[in-house]
PDB file of C-alpha atoms and ligand atoms in Angstrom:
ATOM      1  CA  MET A   1      42.903 -47.481 -11.558  1.00  0.00           C
ATOM      2  CA  SER A   2      39.399 -48.384  -9.960  1.00  0.00           C
ATOM      3  CA  LEU A   3      36.232 -48.318 -12.109  1.00  0.00           C
ATOM      4  CA  LEU A   4      32.776 -47.085 -10.791  1.00  0.00           C
ATOM      5  CA  VAL A   5      29.329 -48.541 -11.878  1.00  0.00           C
ATOM      6  CA  VAL A   6      26.479 -47.423 -11.186  1.00  0.00           C
ATOM      7  CA  GLY A   7      23.133 -49.037 -12.367  1.00  0.00           C
ATOM      8  CA  SER A   8      20.702 -51.763 -11.393  1.00  0.00           C
ATOM      9  CA  VAL A   9      21.415 -54.889  -9.037  1.00  0.00           C
ATOM     10  CA  ALA A  10      18.228 -57.231  -9.468  1.00  0.00           C
ATOM     11  CA  TYR A  11      16.728 -60.664  -8.845  1.00  0.00           C
ATOM     12  CA  ASP A  12      15.824 -61.685 -12.339  1.00  0.00           C
ATOM     13  CA  SER A  13      13.595 -64.129 -13.837  1.00  0.00           C
ATOM     14  CA  VAL A  14      14.010 -65.765 -17.534  1.00  0.00           C
ATOM     15  CA  GLU A  15      12.508 -68.110 -19.881  1.00  0.00           C
ATOM     16  CA  THR A  16      14.562 -69.226 -22.660  1.00  0.00           C
ATOM     17  CA  PRO A  17      14.375 -71.946 -25.281  1.00  0.00           C
ATOM     18  CA  PHE A  18      16.348 -74.173 -22.972  1.00  0.00           C
ATOM     19  CA  GLY A  19      15.034 -73.630 -19.545  1.00  0.00           C
ATOM     20  CA  LYS A  20      14.014 -71.157 -17.080  1.00  0.00           C
ATOM     21  CA  ARG A  21      15.395 -69.614 -13.454  1.00  0.00           C
ATOM     22  CA  SER A  22      13.670 -67.618 -10.795  1.00  0.00           C
ATOM     23  CA  ASN A  23      14.683 -65.025  -8.780  1.00  0.00           C
ATOM     24  CA  VAL A  24      18.435 -65.296  -9.505  1.00  0.00           C
ATOM     25  CA  LEU A  25      20.721 -62.698  -9.446  1.00  0.00           C
ATOM     26  CA  GLY A  26      20.976 -59.953 -12.098  1.00  0.00           C
ATOM     27  CA  GLY A  27      20.880 -56.611 -12.858  1.00  0.00           C
ATOM     28  CA  SER A  28      23.136 -54.562 -15.323  1.00  0.00           C
ATOM     29  CA  ALA A  29      25.460 -52.736 -12.776  1.00  0.00           C
ATOM     30  CA  LEU A  30      26.107 -57.013 -11.294  1.00  0.00           C
ATOM     31  CA  PHE A  31      26.644 -58.016 -14.671  1.00  0.00           C
ATOM     32  CA  PHE A  32      28.742 -55.623 -15.448  1.00  0.00           C
ATOM     33  CA  SER A  33      30.931 -55.739 -12.501  1.00  0.00           C
ATOM     34  CA  LEU A  34      31.653 -59.214 -12.887  1.00  0.00           C
ATOM     35  CA  ALA A  35      32.925 -59.312 -16.040  1.00  0.00           C
ATOM     36  CA  ALA A  36      34.802 -55.997 -15.356  1.00  0.00           C
ATOM     37  CA  GLY A  37      36.566 -57.764 -12.167  1.00  0.00           C
ATOM     38  CA  PHE A  38      38.505 -60.003 -14.530  1.00  0.00           C
ATOM     39  CA  PHE A  39      40.557 -56.262 -15.058  1.00  0.00           C
ATOM     40  CA  CYS A  40      40.558 -54.317 -12.515  1.00  0.00           C
ATOM     41  CA  PRO A  41      38.950 -53.163  -8.566  1.00  0.00           C
ATOM     42  CA  VAL A  42      35.407 -52.215  -9.366  1.00  0.00           C
ATOM     43  CA  ASN A  43      33.710 -49.845  -7.068  1.00  0.00           C
ATOM     44  CA  LEU A  44      29.749 -50.668  -7.399  1.00  0.00           C
ATOM     45  CA  VAL A  45      26.752 -48.219  -6.607  1.00  0.00           C
ATOM     46  CA  ALA A  46      23.202 -49.428  -6.569  1.00  0.00           C
ATOM     47  CA  VAL A  47      20.377 -50.162  -4.061  1.00  0.00           C
ATOM     48  CA  VAL A  48      19.311 -53.614  -3.210  1.00  0.00           C
ATOM     49  CA  GLY A  49      16.192 -54.070  -0.240  1.00  0.00           C
ATOM     50  CA  LYS A  50      16.289 -55.936   2.836  1.00  0.00           C
ATOM     51  CA  ASP A  51      15.087 -58.945   1.335  1.00  0.00           C
ATOM     52  CA  PHE A  52      18.830 -59.211  -0.785  1.00  0.00           C
ATOM     53  CA  CYS A  53      20.356 -62.697   0.512  1.00  0.00           C
ATOM     54  CA  LYS A  54      23.467 -62.480   2.695  1.00  0.00           C
ATOM     55  CA  LYS A  55      24.887 -65.189   0.713  1.00  0.00           C
ATOM     56  CA  ASP A  56      24.469 -62.914  -2.521  1.00  0.00           C
ATOM     57  CA  ILE A  57      26.309 -59.896  -0.477  1.00  0.00           C
ATOM     58  CA  ASP A  58      28.875 -62.438   0.325  1.00  0.00           C
ATOM     59  CA  PHE A  59      29.620 -63.959  -3.057  1.00  0.00           C
ATOM     60  CA  LEU A  60      30.175 -60.326  -4.281  1.00  0.00           C
ATOM     61  CA  LYS A  61      32.601 -59.509  -1.687  1.00  0.00           C
ATOM     62  CA  ARG A  62      34.520 -62.734  -3.137  1.00  0.00           C
ATOM     63  CA  LYS A  63      34.593 -61.363  -6.326  1.00  0.00           C
ATOM     64  CA  LYS A  64      36.153 -58.395  -5.077  1.00  0.00           C
ATOM     65  CA  ILE A  65      33.441 -55.983  -6.000  1.00  0.00           C
ATOM     66  CA  ASN A  66      33.571 -52.914  -3.378  1.00  0.00           C
ATOM     67  CA  LEU A  67      30.217 -52.709  -1.705  1.00  0.00           C
ATOM     68  CA  ASN A  68      30.532 -49.255  -0.348  1.00  0.00           C
ATOM     69  CA  GLY A  69      28.072 -47.745  -2.571  1.00  0.00           C
ATOM     70  CA  LEU A  70      25.615 -50.925  -1.999  1.00  0.00           C
ATOM     71  CA  GLU A  71      22.624 -48.974  -0.221  1.00  0.00           C
ATOM     72  CA  ILE A  72      20.177 -51.500   1.912  1.00  0.00           C
ATOM     73  CA  ALA A  73      17.007 -49.938   1.783  1.00  0.00           C
ATOM     74  CA  GLU A  74      13.521 -50.664   3.548  1.00  0.00           C
ATOM     75  CA  GLY A  75      11.680 -53.059   0.712  1.00  0.00           C
ATOM     76  CA  LYS A  76      12.117 -54.987  -1.790  1.00  0.00           C
ATOM     77  CA  THR A  77      14.784 -55.689  -4.284  1.00  0.00           C
ATOM     78  CA  PHE A  78      13.942 -55.016  -7.991  1.00  0.00           C
ATOM     79  CA  ARG A  79      12.687 -57.880  -9.911  1.00  0.00           C
ATOM     80  CA  TRP A  80      12.643 -58.394 -13.759  1.00  0.00           C
ATOM     81  CA  LYS A  81      11.179 -61.140 -15.840  1.00  0.00           C
ATOM     82  CA  GLY A  82      11.856 -61.785 -19.312  1.00  0.00           C
ATOM     83  CA  ARG A  83      10.978 -64.142 -22.019  1.00  0.00           C
ATOM     84  CA  TYR A  84      12.706 -65.054 -25.124  1.00  0.00           C
ATOM     85  CA  SER A  85      11.813 -66.133 -28.519  1.00  0.00           C
ATOM     86  CA  ALA A  86      13.297 -69.511 -29.973  1.00  0.00           C
ATOM     87  CA  ASP A  87      15.422 -67.772 -31.824  1.00  0.00           C
ATOM     88  CA  PHE A  88      16.407 -65.412 -29.427  1.00  0.00           C
ATOM     89  CA  ASN A  89      15.699 -62.220 -31.430  1.00  0.00           C
ATOM     90  CA  ASN A  90      12.899 -61.038 -29.481  1.00  0.00           C
ATOM     91  CA  ARG A  91      12.290 -60.902 -25.757  1.00  0.00           C
ATOM     92  CA  GLU A  92       9.240 -60.075 -24.129  1.00  0.00           C
ATOM     93  CA  THR A  93       9.267 -57.947 -20.540  1.00  0.00           C
ATOM     94  CA  ILE A  94       6.828 -60.158 -18.421  1.00  0.00           C
ATOM     95  CA  PHE A  95       7.216 -57.632 -15.540  1.00  0.00           C
ATOM     96  CA  THR A  96       9.315 -54.883 -14.107  1.00  0.00           C
ATOM     97  CA  HIS A  97       8.904 -54.274 -10.275  1.00  0.00           C
ATOM     98  CA  LEU A  98      10.858 -51.516  -9.697  1.00  0.00           C
ATOM     99  CA  ASN A  99      10.440 -51.785  -5.740  1.00  0.00           C
ATOM    100  CA  VAL A 100      13.574 -49.816  -3.911  1.00  0.00           C
ATOM    101  CA  PHE A 101      14.740 -48.987  -7.170  1.00  0.00           C
ATOM    102  CA  GLU A 102      12.006 -46.645  -7.613  1.00  0.00           C
ATOM    103  CA  ASN A 103      13.341 -44.033  -4.987  1.00  0.00           C
ATOM    104  CA  PHE A 104      16.916 -45.007  -5.997  1.00  0.00           C
ATOM    105  CA  ASN A 105      19.343 -41.655  -5.452  1.00  0.00           C
ATOM    106  CA  PRO A 106      22.580 -42.387  -6.159  1.00  0.00           C
ATOM    107  CA  ILE A 107      24.896 -40.847  -3.688  1.00  0.00           C
ATOM    108  CA  LEU A 108      28.331 -41.733  -3.983  1.00  0.00           C
ATOM    109  CA  PRO A 109      30.467 -42.198  -1.265  1.00  0.00           C
ATOM    110  CA  GLU A 110      33.341 -40.070  -0.964  1.00  0.00           C
ATOM    111  CA  GLN A 111      36.104 -41.984  -1.900  1.00  0.00           C
ATOM    112  CA  TYR A 112      34.050 -42.694  -4.978  1.00  0.00           C
ATOM    113  CA  LYS A 113      34.024 -38.994  -6.530  1.00  0.00           C
ATOM    114  CA  LYS A 114      37.871 -38.986  -7.983  1.00  0.00           C
ATOM    115  CA  SER A 115      36.863 -42.024  -9.795  1.00  0.00           C
ATOM    116  CA  GLY A 116      38.769 -42.247 -13.001  1.00  0.00           C
ATOM    117  CA  TYR A 117      36.834 -44.716 -15.068  1.00  0.00           C
ATOM    118  CA  VAL A 118      32.999 -44.505 -15.048  1.00  0.00           C
ATOM    119  CA  PHE A 119      30.419 -46.625 -16.356  1.00  0.00           C
ATOM    120  CA  LEU A 120      26.495 -45.598 -16.114  1.00  0.00           C
ATOM    121  CA  ALA A 121      24.503 -48.279 -16.637  1.00  0.00           C
ATOM    122  CA  ASN A 122      21.027 -48.473 -17.760  1.00  0.00           C
ATOM    123  CA  ILE A 123      19.070 -45.989 -15.128  1.00  0.00           C
ATOM    124  CA  ASP A 124      16.961 -43.218 -15.618  1.00  0.00           C
ATOM    125  CA  PRO A 125      19.448 -40.565 -17.609  1.00  0.00           C
ATOM    126  CA  ASP A 126      18.402 -37.733 -14.745  1.00  0.00           C
ATOM    127  CA  LEU A 127      20.323 -40.147 -12.499  1.00  0.00           C
ATOM    128  CA  GLN A 128      23.091 -40.661 -14.819  1.00  0.00           C
ATOM    129  CA  LEU A 129      23.705 -36.758 -14.768  1.00  0.00           C
ATOM    130  CA  LYS A 130      23.309 -36.733 -11.441  1.00  0.00           C
ATOM    131  CA  VAL A 131      26.214 -39.493 -10.920  1.00  0.00           C
ATOM    132  CA  LEU A 132      28.029 -37.387 -13.474  1.00  0.00           C
ATOM    133  CA  LYS A 133      27.560 -34.117 -11.512  1.00  0.00           C
ATOM    134  CA  GLN A 134      29.674 -35.857  -8.305  1.00  0.00           C
ATOM    135  CA  ILE A 135      32.415 -36.602  -9.937  1.00  0.00           C
ATOM    136  CA  SER A 136      35.633 -34.474 -10.637  1.00  0.00           C
ATOM    137  CA  LYS A 137      37.667 -35.212 -13.825  1.00  0.00           C
ATOM    138  CA  PRO A 138      37.074 -38.724 -14.486  1.00  0.00           C
ATOM    139  CA  ARG A 139      39.335 -40.019 -17.208  1.00  0.00           C
ATOM    140  CA  LEU A 140      36.933 -41.919 -19.035  1.00  0.00           C
ATOM    141  CA  THR A 141      32.956 -41.976 -18.776  1.00  0.00           C
ATOM    142  CA  ALA A 142      30.381 -44.171 -20.627  1.00  0.00           C
ATOM    143  CA  CYS A 143      26.970 -44.799 -20.416  1.00  0.00           C
ATOM    144  CA  ASP A 144      24.281 -47.481 -21.794  1.00  0.00           C
ATOM    145  CA  SER A 145      20.585 -46.708 -22.091  1.00  0.00           C
ATOM    146  CA  MET A 146      17.403 -48.749 -23.207  1.00  0.00           C
ATOM    147  CA  ASN A 147      14.274 -48.584 -25.304  1.00  0.00           C
ATOM    148  CA  LEU A 148      12.231 -46.908 -22.157  1.00  0.00           C
ATOM    149  CA  TRP A 149      14.324 -43.893 -22.080  1.00  0.00           C
ATOM    150  CA  ILE A 150      14.568 -43.497 -25.699  1.00  0.00           C
ATOM    151  CA  GLU A 151      11.033 -43.199 -25.552  1.00  0.00           C
ATOM    152  CA  ASN A 152      10.015 -41.151 -22.125  1.00  0.00           C
ATOM    153  CA  LYS A 153      13.231 -39.534 -21.352  1.00  0.00           C
ATOM    154  CA  ARG A 154      14.506 -38.491 -24.624  1.00  0.00           C
ATOM    155  CA  ALA A 155      15.629 -34.804 -23.747  1.00  0.00           C
ATOM    156  CA  SER A 156      17.542 -35.954 -20.397  1.00  0.00           C
ATOM    157  CA  LEU A 157      18.900 -38.895 -22.404  1.00  0.00           C
ATOM    158  CA  MET A 158      20.301 -35.880 -24.828  1.00  0.00           C
ATOM    159  CA  LYS A 159      21.827 -33.905 -22.028  1.00  0.00           C
ATOM    160  CA  VAL A 160      23.891 -37.134 -20.748  1.00  0.00           C
ATOM    161  CA  LEU A 161      24.968 -37.827 -24.475  1.00  0.00           C
ATOM    162  CA  LYS A 162      26.714 -34.236 -24.315  1.00  0.00           C
ATOM    163  CA  VAL A 163      28.927 -34.794 -21.528  1.00  0.00           C
ATOM    164  CA  ILE A 164      29.500 -38.452 -21.998  1.00  0.00           C
ATOM    165  CA  GLU A 165      32.697 -39.624 -23.722  1.00  0.00           C
ATOM    166  CA  ILE A 166      31.207 -43.100 -24.760  1.00  0.00           C
ATOM    167  CA  PHE A 167      28.067 -44.339 -25.720  1.00  0.00           C
ATOM    168  CA  ILE A 168      27.085 -48.048 -25.969  1.00  0.00           C
ATOM    169  CA  VAL A 169      23.892 -49.101 -27.400  1.00  0.00           C
ATOM    170  CA  ASN A 170      22.388 -51.756 -29.015  1.00  0.00           C
ATOM    171  CA  ASP A 171      21.683 -51.718 -32.623  1.00  0.00           C
ATOM    172  CA  SER A 172      17.459 -51.289 -32.063  1.00  0.00           C
ATOM    173  CA  GLU A 173      18.092 -48.957 -29.765  1.00  0.00           C
ATOM    174  CA  ALA A 174      20.685 -46.741 -31.773  1.00  0.00           C
ATOM    175  CA  LYS A 175      17.799 -46.765 -34.655  1.00  0.00           C
ATOM    176  CA  GLN A 176      15.267 -45.910 -32.531  1.00  0.00           C
ATOM    177  CA  LEU A 177      17.473 -43.230 -31.164  1.00  0.00           C
ATOM    178  CA  THR A 178      18.227 -41.542 -34.694  1.00  0.00           C
ATOM    179  CA  GLY A 179      15.217 -42.704 -36.692  1.00  0.00           C
ATOM    180  CA  ARG A 180      18.084 -44.438 -39.098  1.00  0.00           C
ATOM    181  CA  SER A 181      17.291 -47.820 -39.989  1.00  0.00           C
ATOM    182  CA  ASN A 182      20.693 -47.852 -41.793  1.00  0.00           C
ATOM    183  CA  LEU A 183      23.581 -48.501 -38.670  1.00  0.00           C
ATOM    184  CA  ILE A 184      26.280 -46.505 -39.929  1.00  0.00           C
ATOM    185  CA  LYS A 185      24.074 -43.477 -40.332  1.00  0.00           C
ATOM    186  CA  ALA A 186      22.757 -44.341 -37.053  1.00  0.00           C
ATOM    187  CA  GLY A 187      26.409 -44.357 -35.414  1.00  0.00           C
ATOM    188  CA  ASN A 188      27.577 -41.456 -37.225  1.00  0.00           C
ATOM    189  CA  LYS A 189      24.432 -39.719 -36.141  1.00  0.00           C
ATOM    190  CA  MET A 190      24.905 -40.514 -32.831  1.00  0.00           C
ATOM    191  CA  LEU A 191      28.372 -38.737 -32.503  1.00  0.00           C
ATOM    192  CA  THR A 192      26.598 -35.325 -33.374  1.00  0.00           C
ATOM    193  CA  MET A 193      24.734 -35.694 -30.545  1.00  0.00           C
ATOM    194  CA  GLY A 194      27.913 -35.380 -28.108  1.00  0.00           C
ATOM    195  CA  PRO A 195      29.908 -38.568 -27.455  1.00  0.00           C
ATOM    196  CA  LYS A 196      33.268 -39.004 -28.562  1.00  0.00           C
ATOM    197  CA  MET A 197      33.115 -42.732 -29.430  1.00  0.00           C
ATOM    198  CA  VAL A 198      29.951 -44.857 -30.261  1.00  0.00           C
ATOM    199  CA  VAL A 199      30.149 -48.555 -29.658  1.00  0.00           C
ATOM    200  CA  ILE A 200      26.913 -50.255 -31.967  1.00  0.00           C
ATOM    201  CA  LYS A 201      26.402 -53.749 -30.373  1.00  0.00           C
ATOM    202  CA  LYS A 202      24.923 -56.328 -32.537  1.00  0.00           C
ATOM    203  CA  GLY A 203      24.718 -59.216 -30.792  1.00  0.00           C
ATOM    204  CA  GLU A 204      25.766 -62.375 -32.746  1.00  0.00           C
ATOM    205  CA  HIS A 205      26.666 -60.229 -35.427  1.00  0.00           C
ATOM    206  CA  GLY A 206      29.412 -58.257 -33.107  1.00  0.00           C
ATOM    207  CA  ALA A 207      29.902 -54.622 -32.714  1.00  0.00           C
ATOM    208  CA  LEU A 208      30.953 -51.327 -34.844  1.00  0.00           C
ATOM    209  CA  VAL A 209      32.579 -48.696 -33.209  1.00  0.00           C
ATOM    210  CA  PHE A 210      32.542 -45.020 -34.158  1.00  0.00           C
ATOM    211  CA  THR A 211      34.714 -42.084 -33.771  1.00  0.00           C
ATOM    212  CA  LYS A 212      35.691 -39.301 -36.139  1.00  0.00           C
ATOM    213  CA  GLN A 213      39.217 -40.272 -36.068  1.00  0.00           C
ATOM    214  CA  PHE A 214      38.951 -44.204 -36.894  1.00  0.00           C
ATOM    215  CA  LYS A 215      35.961 -47.103 -37.246  1.00  0.00           C
ATOM    216  CA  PHE A 216      36.020 -50.542 -36.069  1.00  0.00           C
ATOM    217  CA  CYS A 217      34.315 -53.455 -36.984  1.00  0.00           C
ATOM    218  CA  SER A 218      34.632 -56.419 -34.832  1.00  0.00           C
ATOM    219  CA  ALA A 219      32.648 -59.900 -35.270  1.00  0.00           C
ATOM    220  CA  ALA A 220      31.144 -61.867 -32.261  1.00  0.00           C
ATOM    221  CA  TYR A 221      32.799 -64.805 -31.090  1.00  0.00           C
ATOM    222  CA  PRO A 222      31.019 -67.724 -32.493  1.00  0.00           C
ATOM    223  CA  LEU A 223      29.069 -69.847 -30.252  1.00  0.00           C
ATOM    224  CA  GLU A 224      27.231 -72.966 -30.810  1.00  0.00           C
ATOM    225  CA  ASN A 225      25.120 -72.943 -27.626  1.00  0.00           C
ATOM    226  CA  VAL A 226      23.738 -70.057 -26.425  1.00  0.00           C
ATOM    227  CA  CYS A 227      21.509 -70.152 -23.437  1.00  0.00           C
ATOM    228  CA  ASP A 228      20.548 -66.784 -21.875  1.00  0.00           C
ATOM    229  CA  PRO A 229      21.589 -63.849 -23.517  1.00  0.00           C
ATOM    230  CA  THR A 230      20.292 -61.470 -20.118  1.00  0.00           C
ATOM    231  CA  GLY A 231      23.215 -59.261 -19.433  1.00  0.00           C
ATOM    232  CA  SER A 232      25.104 -59.603 -22.316  1.00  0.00           C
ATOM    233  CA  GLY A 233      25.094 -56.228 -23.299  1.00  0.00           C
ATOM    234  CA  ASP A 234      26.323 -55.212 -19.565  1.00  0.00           C
ATOM    235  CA  ALA A 235      29.167 -58.085 -19.364  1.00  0.00           C
ATOM    236  CA  PHE A 236      30.202 -56.623 -22.449  1.00  0.00           C
ATOM    237  CA  ALA A 237      30.453 -53.298 -21.099  1.00  0.00           C
ATOM    238  CA  GLY A 238      32.246 -54.522 -17.924  1.00  0.00           C
ATOM    239  CA  GLY A 239      34.955 -56.367 -20.159  1.00  0.00           C
ATOM    240  CA  PHE A 240      35.576 -53.201 -22.757  1.00  0.00           C
ATOM    241  CA  MET A 241      35.549 -50.548 -19.696  1.00  0.00           C
ATOM    242  CA  GLY A 242      37.874 -53.015 -17.244  1.00  0.00           C
ATOM    243  CA  TYR A 243      40.263 -53.781 -20.096  1.00  0.00           C
ATOM    244  CA  LEU A 244      40.525 -49.981 -20.457  1.00  0.00           C
ATOM    245  CA  ALA A 245      41.067 -49.096 -16.783  1.00  0.00           C
ATOM    246  CA  MET A 246      43.364 -51.656 -16.669  1.00  0.00           C
ATOM    247  CA  LYS A 247      45.583 -50.858 -19.798  1.00  0.00           C
ATOM    248  CA  LYS A 248      45.326 -46.611 -18.677  1.00  0.00           C
ATOM    249  CA  SER A 249      46.055 -45.689 -21.826  1.00  0.00           C
ATOM    250  CA  LEU A 250      43.666 -44.467 -24.225  1.00  0.00           C
ATOM    251  CA  THR A 251      45.199 -45.608 -27.533  1.00  0.00           C
ATOM    252  CA  LYS A 252      43.018 -47.096 -30.994  1.00  0.00           C
ATOM    253  CA  SER A 253      44.932 -50.419 -30.331  1.00  0.00           C
ATOM    254  CA  ASN A 254      43.329 -50.615 -26.775  1.00  0.00           C
ATOM    255  CA  PHE A 255      39.912 -49.387 -27.590  1.00  0.00           C
ATOM    256  CA  LYS A 256      40.110 -52.595 -30.338  1.00  0.00           C
ATOM    257  CA  LYS A 257      41.075 -54.785 -27.809  1.00  0.00           C
ATOM    258  CA  ALA A 258      38.422 -53.733 -25.467  1.00  0.00           C
ATOM    259  CA  VAL A 259      35.989 -54.262 -27.964  1.00  0.00           C
ATOM    260  CA  ILE A 260      37.401 -57.609 -28.227  1.00  0.00           C
ATOM    261  CA  TYR A 261      37.309 -58.301 -24.341  1.00  0.00           C
ATOM    262  CA  GLY A 262      33.816 -57.073 -24.319  1.00  0.00           C
ATOM    263  CA  SER A 263      33.008 -59.444 -26.702  1.00  0.00           C
ATOM    264  CA  ILE A 264      34.745 -62.441 -24.748  1.00  0.00           C
ATOM    265  CA  LEU A 265      33.233 -61.705 -21.872  1.00  0.00           C
ATOM    266  CA  ALA A 266      29.666 -61.319 -23.090  1.00  0.00           C
ATOM    267  CA  SER A 267      29.883 -64.518 -24.965  1.00  0.00           C
ATOM    268  CA  PHE A 268      30.944 -66.433 -22.193  1.00  0.00           C
ATOM    269  CA  ASN A 269      27.808 -64.781 -20.383  1.00  0.00           C
ATOM    270  CA  VAL A 270      25.557 -66.092 -22.960  1.00  0.00           C
ATOM    271  CA  GLU A 271      26.386 -69.833 -22.427  1.00  0.00           C
ATOM    272  CA  SER A 272      24.553 -70.210 -19.316  1.00  0.00           C
ATOM    273  CA  PHE A 273      21.675 -68.637 -17.116  1.00  0.00           C
ATOM    274  CA  SER A 274      22.159 -65.536 -15.192  1.00  0.00           C
ATOM    275  CA  ILE A 275      25.639 -64.973 -13.564  1.00  0.00           C
ATOM    276  CA  GLU A 276      26.134 -69.054 -13.633  1.00  0.00           C
ATOM    277  CA  ARG A 277      29.201 -69.336 -16.453  1.00  0.00           C
ATOM    278  CA  LEU A 278      30.800 -65.589 -15.326  1.00  0.00           C
ATOM    279  CA  LYS A 279      30.768 -67.037 -11.778  1.00  0.00           C
ATOM    280  CA  LYS A 280      32.668 -69.883 -12.542  1.00  0.00           C
ATOM    281  CA  LEU A 281      35.029 -68.264 -15.233  1.00  0.00           C
ATOM    282  CA  LYS A 282      38.420 -68.537 -14.982  1.00  0.00           C
ATOM    283  CA  GLN A 283      41.113 -65.887 -16.130  1.00  0.00           C
ATOM    284  CA  ALA A 284      42.820 -68.751 -18.506  1.00  0.00           C
ATOM    285  CA  GLU A 285      39.582 -69.233 -20.188  1.00  0.00           C
ATOM    286  CA  ILE A 286      39.323 -65.782 -20.867  1.00  0.00           C
ATOM    287  CA  ASN A 287      42.920 -65.821 -22.164  1.00  0.00           C
ATOM    288  CA  LYS A 288      42.389 -68.653 -24.457  1.00  0.00           C
ATOM    289  CA  ARG A 289      39.490 -67.386 -25.911  1.00  0.00           C
ATOM    290  CA  PHE A 290      41.339 -64.067 -27.060  1.00  0.00           C
ATOM    291  CA  ARG A 291      43.757 -66.295 -28.705  1.00  0.00           C
ATOM    292  CA  GLU A 292      41.121 -68.303 -30.724  1.00  0.00           C
ATOM    293  CA  PHE A 293      39.255 -64.923 -31.271  1.00  0.00           C
ATOM    294  CA  LYS A 294      42.373 -63.421 -33.001  1.00  0.00           C
ATOM    295  CA  GLU A 295      42.891 -66.701 -34.959  1.00  0.00           C
ATOM    296  CA  LEU A 296      39.644 -66.707 -36.075  1.00  0.00           C
ATOM    297  CA  ILE A 297      39.221 -62.680 -37.240  1.00  0.00           C
ATOM    298  CA  SER A 298      42.890 -62.305 -38.656  1.00  0.00           C
ATOM    299  CA  PHE A 299      43.740 -62.551 -42.327  1.00  0.00           C
TER     300      PHE A 299
HETATM  301  P1  LIG B   1      20.111 -56.483 -20.615  1.00  0.00           P
HETATM  302  O1  LIG B   1      19.794 -57.842 -21.334  1.00  0.00           O
HETATM  303  O2  LIG B   1      21.787 -56.191 -21.013  1.00  0.00           O
HETATM  304  O3  LIG B   1      19.081 -55.655 -21.544  1.00  0.00           O
HETATM  305  O4  LIG B   1      20.230 -56.592 -19.335  1.00  0.00           O
HETATM  306  C1  LIG B   1      19.437 -57.095 -18.437  1.00  0.00           C
HETATM  307  C2  LIG B   1      19.363 -56.633 -17.126  1.00  0.00           C
HETATM  308  O5  LIG B   1      18.721 -55.492 -17.173  1.00  0.00           O
HETATM  309  C3  LIG B   1      18.255 -57.685 -16.219  1.00  0.00           C
HETATM  310  O6  LIG B   1      19.644 -58.339 -15.344  1.00  0.00           O
HETATM  311  C4  LIG B   1      17.542 -56.675 -15.700  1.00  0.00           C
HETATM  312  O7  LIG B   1      17.481 -56.835 -14.219  1.00  0.00           O
HETATM  313  C5  LIG B   1      18.087 -55.272 -16.001  1.00  0.00           C
HETATM  314  N1  LIG B   1      16.600 -54.507 -15.972  1.00  0.00           N
HETATM  315  C6  LIG B   1      15.722 -54.555 -16.855  1.00  0.00           C
HETATM  316  N2  LIG B   1      14.610 -53.641 -16.658  1.00  0.00           N
HETATM  317  C7  LIG B   1      15.905 -52.800 -15.807  1.00  0.00           C
HETATM  318  C8  LIG B   1      15.367 -51.084 -16.032  1.00  0.00           C
HETATM  319  N3  LIG B   1      14.269 -50.616 -16.527  1.00  0.00           N
HETATM  320  N4  LIG B   1      16.671 -50.772 -15.270  1.00  0.00           N
HETATM  321  C9  LIG B   1      17.433 -50.959 -14.769  1.00  0.00           C
HETATM  322  N5  LIG B   1      17.917 -52.344 -15.142  1.00  0.00           N
HETATM  323  C10 LIG B   1      16.964 -52.904 -15.822  1.00  0.00           C
END
């Protein structure tokens, strides 16, 4: 079944302890689509400017990402620049130039209104609500958010959480949203806000899953070389949702495996700058890492 993602497509600039890149492909929906594309067809809804390069459009088409919902608007593509600390634990945003993203008004193409699997990547929660209203009877909906919306759009974010099924959030955002410094308390608190499942991403420390029926705790795939963590949360969400959309049956076992595939896609993503690693990634490498991961965490 196909998977819909709505979010940002950007030209990113990043500085990490291992180097820098300027104006390279990025954006939450882009990292998500590339990761999810290993499991199922992906329908992308986003906006870019007239400056968005044809070679990048051709690349996305080659990756079989459906671009019927990619609007090319008058103006410049969204640009974001970030800089990481030496241990990658802190990221400073140097600039956010919204450009055409400022007036992003996601109108779904008719054929996407019956999407079974939906991921609302990091965009204004009012827009996330607007997208949800356009979709009839989705099988599974999930969303992400960020500190900006937790601070400035809390009421709207709470409305999204009331109707979304899975909330995928990182550890610092979980603490910020709930006012709880303990992640177990934060996870349980978020379950009371509406979602049936909460996934807390802890970066190099793995992920925690909370539902009323079960909890799951996964390590991250241990990596020696981390180059650029940008987009790893979106790559995680892409692997997670892509696997579920491919498997169709929403069992506890599939949810757990989805967390592992999410972690695997995120682990590949951080090995190079921007989308460089995902661009070259082969299905066989994902399968190999899945086997290694299983061996590492089984006892
Ligand atoms: P992550 O590392 O998961 O936080 O995702 C980083 C990606 O999010 C980058 O590729 C940015 O282009 C994109 N991004 C940064 N700020 C925003 C924003 N305010 N809205 C949407 N996307 C953003």
